[in-house]
Amino acid sequence: MGGFLDAYTYISRNGVFANAQSGNIVLLGVKAAQGQWTEAFLHIPPILAFILGVAVTETFKQPRLVSILPDTSRIVLLLEIVVLIAVGFLPPNVPNMLVTVTISFVAALQVSSFRTLIKWSYNTTMTTGNLRTASQAAYMLYSNVMKMLLISAFILRPLSSLF
């Protein structure tokens, strides 16, 4: 979903990312280095909205709120759904920055609230970390299979020949 929302805001909403804040930071630096200050500053509001979204998520995790709202993940998910549906119904003449900032805020809620899948670190809005986690898991599987093959070939087979 993160990739779709980034493609949407980048292509349709003035070349600014909503989820990939590293992309916004890079483009901010590139535009600033080129002296294109107006374009550079377009990348700051989504970054600030993302920071605010992380702060809101962390606030939901405070013990005093957890005692009142024990399942904050469902509240966050419901908030995301409502906000994204509302954004989907906004007319095209709504300012691009309002749409991008809103999506950035929601992306921060998502990435800060849902961080693991079973025992694996998992990012629901960006793929780089997930690719690393999947590669690590594949390597661990491969190395465990190789260990078992080596044990079988060099220890168990010679031992079985003794019987």
Coordinates of C-alpha atoms in Angstrom, one line a residue:
M1 CA 0.0 0.0 0.0
G2 CA 2.8 2.4 0.8
G3 CA 4.3 2.1 -2.7
F4 CA 0.9 2.8 -4.2
L5 CA 0.4 5.9 -2.0
D6 CA 3.9 7.2 -2.8
A7 CA 3.3 6.7 -6.5
Y8 CA 0.0 8.5 -6.3
T9 CA 1.3 11.5 -4.4
Y10 CA 4.6 11.7 -6.4
I11 CA 2.9 11.5 -9.8
S12 CA -0.4 13.2 -9.1
R13 CA 0.3 15.5 -6.2
N14 CA 3.4 17.6 -7.1
G15 CA 6.4 15.2 -6.9
V16 CA 6.4 14.7 -3.1
F17 CA 6.3 11.4 -1.4
A18 CA 3.8 10.5 1.4
N19 CA 5.3 7.3 2.8
A20 CA 9.0 7.2 1.9
Q21 CA 10.4 10.0 4.0
S22 CA 13.9 9.0 3.0
G23 CA 12.8 10.0 -0.5
N24 CA 11.6 13.3 0.7
I25 CA 14.8 13.9 2.6
V26 CA 16.9 13.1 -0.4
L27 CA 14.8 15.3 -2.7
L28 CA 15.0 18.1 -0.1
G29 CA 18.7 17.9 -0.1
V30 CA 19.0 17.7 -3.9
K31 CA 16.7 20.7 -4.5
A32 CA 18.4 22.7 -1.8
A33 CA 21.8 21.9 -3.3
Q34 CA 20.5 23.1 -6.7
G35 CA 19.3 26.3 -5.1
Q36 CA 15.6 25.4 -5.8
W37 CA 14.4 26.5 -2.4
T38 CA 10.7 26.6 -3.2
E39 CA 10.8 23.0 -4.4
A40 CA 13.0 22.0 -1.6
F41 CA 10.6 23.3 1.0
L42 CA 7.7 21.3 -0.5
H43 CA 9.4 18.2 1.1
I44 CA 9.3 19.5 4.7
P45 CA 5.6 19.4 5.5
P46 CA 5.2 15.6 4.8
I47 CA 8.3 14.9 7.0
L48 CA 6.8 17.0 9.8
A49 CA 3.4 15.2 9.4
F50 CA 5.2 11.9 9.6
I51 CA 7.0 13.0 12.8
L52 CA 3.6 14.1 14.3
G53 CA 2.1 10.7 13.3
V54 CA 4.8 8.9 15.2
A55 CA 4.3 11.1 18.2
V56 CA 0.5 10.4 18.1
T57 CA 1.2 6.6 17.9
E58 CA 3.6 6.8 20.8
T59 CA 1.0 8.7 22.8
F60 CA -1.4 5.9 22.3
K61 CA 1.1 3.5 23.9
Q62 CA 1.3 5.5 27.2
P63 CA 0.1 3.4 30.1
R64 CA -2.7 5.9 31.1
L65 CA -4.2 5.6 27.6
V66 CA -3.7 1.8 27.3
S67 CA -5.8 1.4 30.5
I68 CA -8.6 3.3 28.8
L69 CA -8.1 2.0 25.3
P70 CA -6.6 -1.5 25.6
D71 CA -6.6 -2.2 21.8
T72 CA -5.1 0.9 20.3
S73 CA -4.1 -1.0 17.1
R74 CA -7.7 -1.3 16.1
I75 CA -8.3 2.4 16.8
V76 CA -5.3 3.3 14.7
L77 CA -6.4 1.1 11.9
L78 CA -9.9 2.5 11.9
L79 CA -8.5 6.0 11.9
E80 CA -6.3 5.1 8.9
I81 CA -9.3 3.7 7.0
V82 CA -11.5 6.7 7.7
V83 CA -8.8 9.2 6.7
L84 CA -7.8 7.4 3.5
I85 CA -11.4 7.0 2.4
A86 CA -11.9 10.7 3.0
V87 CA -8.8 11.5 1.0
G88 CA -10.1 9.4 -1.8
F89 CA -13.2 11.5 -2.0
L90 CA -11.4 14.8 -2.1
P91 CA -11.9 16.7 -5.4
P92 CA -8.8 17.2 -7.6
N93 CA -8.7 20.9 -6.8
V94 CA -7.8 20.3 -3.1
P95 CA -4.3 21.5 -2.6
N96 CA -1.7 18.8 -3.2
M97 CA 0.1 19.5 0.1
L98 CA -3.0 18.9 2.2
V99 CA -3.5 15.5 0.6
T100 CA 0.2 14.5 0.9
V101 CA 0.5 15.7 4.5
T102 CA -2.6 13.8 5.5
I103 CA -1.3 10.6 3.9
S104 CA 2.1 11.1 5.5
F105 CA 0.5 11.4 8.9
V106 CA -1.5 8.2 8.3
A107 CA 1.6 6.4 7.0
A108 CA 3.4 7.3 10.2
L109 CA 0.5 5.8 12.2
Q110 CA 0.8 2.6 10.1
V111 CA 4.5 2.2 10.3
S112 CA 4.7 3.0 14.0
S113 CA 1.8 0.8 15.0
F114 CA 2.4 -2.4 13.1
R115 CA 6.0 -3.4 13.3
T116 CA 6.2 -7.1 13.5
L117 CA 4.7 -10.1 11.7
I118 CA 4.8 -13.0 14.2
K119 CA 8.5 -12.7 15.3
W120 CA 9.9 -11.0 12.2
S121 CA 10.5 -7.3 11.9
Y122 CA 8.1 -6.1 9.3
N123 CA 7.4 -2.7 7.7
T124 CA 3.9 -2.3 6.3
T125 CA 4.6 0.9 4.3
M126 CA 8.1 0.3 2.7
T127 CA 9.8 -2.7 1.1
T128 CA 13.5 -2.2 1.8
G129 CA 13.4 -3.6 5.3
N130 CA 11.1 -6.4 4.3
L131 CA 13.4 -7.4 1.5
R132 CA 16.3 -7.5 4.1
T133 CA 14.2 -9.6 6.5
A134 CA 13.1 -12.0 3.7
S135 CA 16.7 -12.3 2.5
Q136 CA 17.9 -13.0 6.1
A137 CA 15.2 -15.7 6.5
A138 CA 16.1 -17.3 3.2
Y139 CA 19.8 -17.3 4.2
M140 CA 19.0 -18.9 7.6
L141 CA 16.9 -21.6 5.9
Y142 CA 19.6 -22.3 3.3
S143 CA 22.4 -22.4 6.0
N144 CA 20.3 -24.8 8.2
V145 CA 19.6 -27.1 5.2
M146 CA 23.3 -27.1 4.3
K147 CA 24.2 -27.9 8.0
M148 CA 21.8 -30.8 7.9
L149 CA 23.2 -32.1 4.6
L150 CA 26.7 -31.9 5.9
I151 CA 25.8 -33.7 9.1
S152 CA 24.0 -36.4 7.1
A153 CA 26.9 -36.8 4.6
F154 CA 29.9 -36.8 7.0
I155 CA 28.5 -38.1 10.3
L156 CA 25.3 -40.1 10.0
R157 CA 26.2 -42.1 6.8
P158 CA 29.6 -43.2 8.1
L159 CA 28.1 -44.1 11.4
S160 CA 25.3 -46.1 9.8
S161 CA 27.9 -48.1 7.8
L162 CA 29.3 -49.4 11.1
F163 CA 26.1 -51.3 11.7

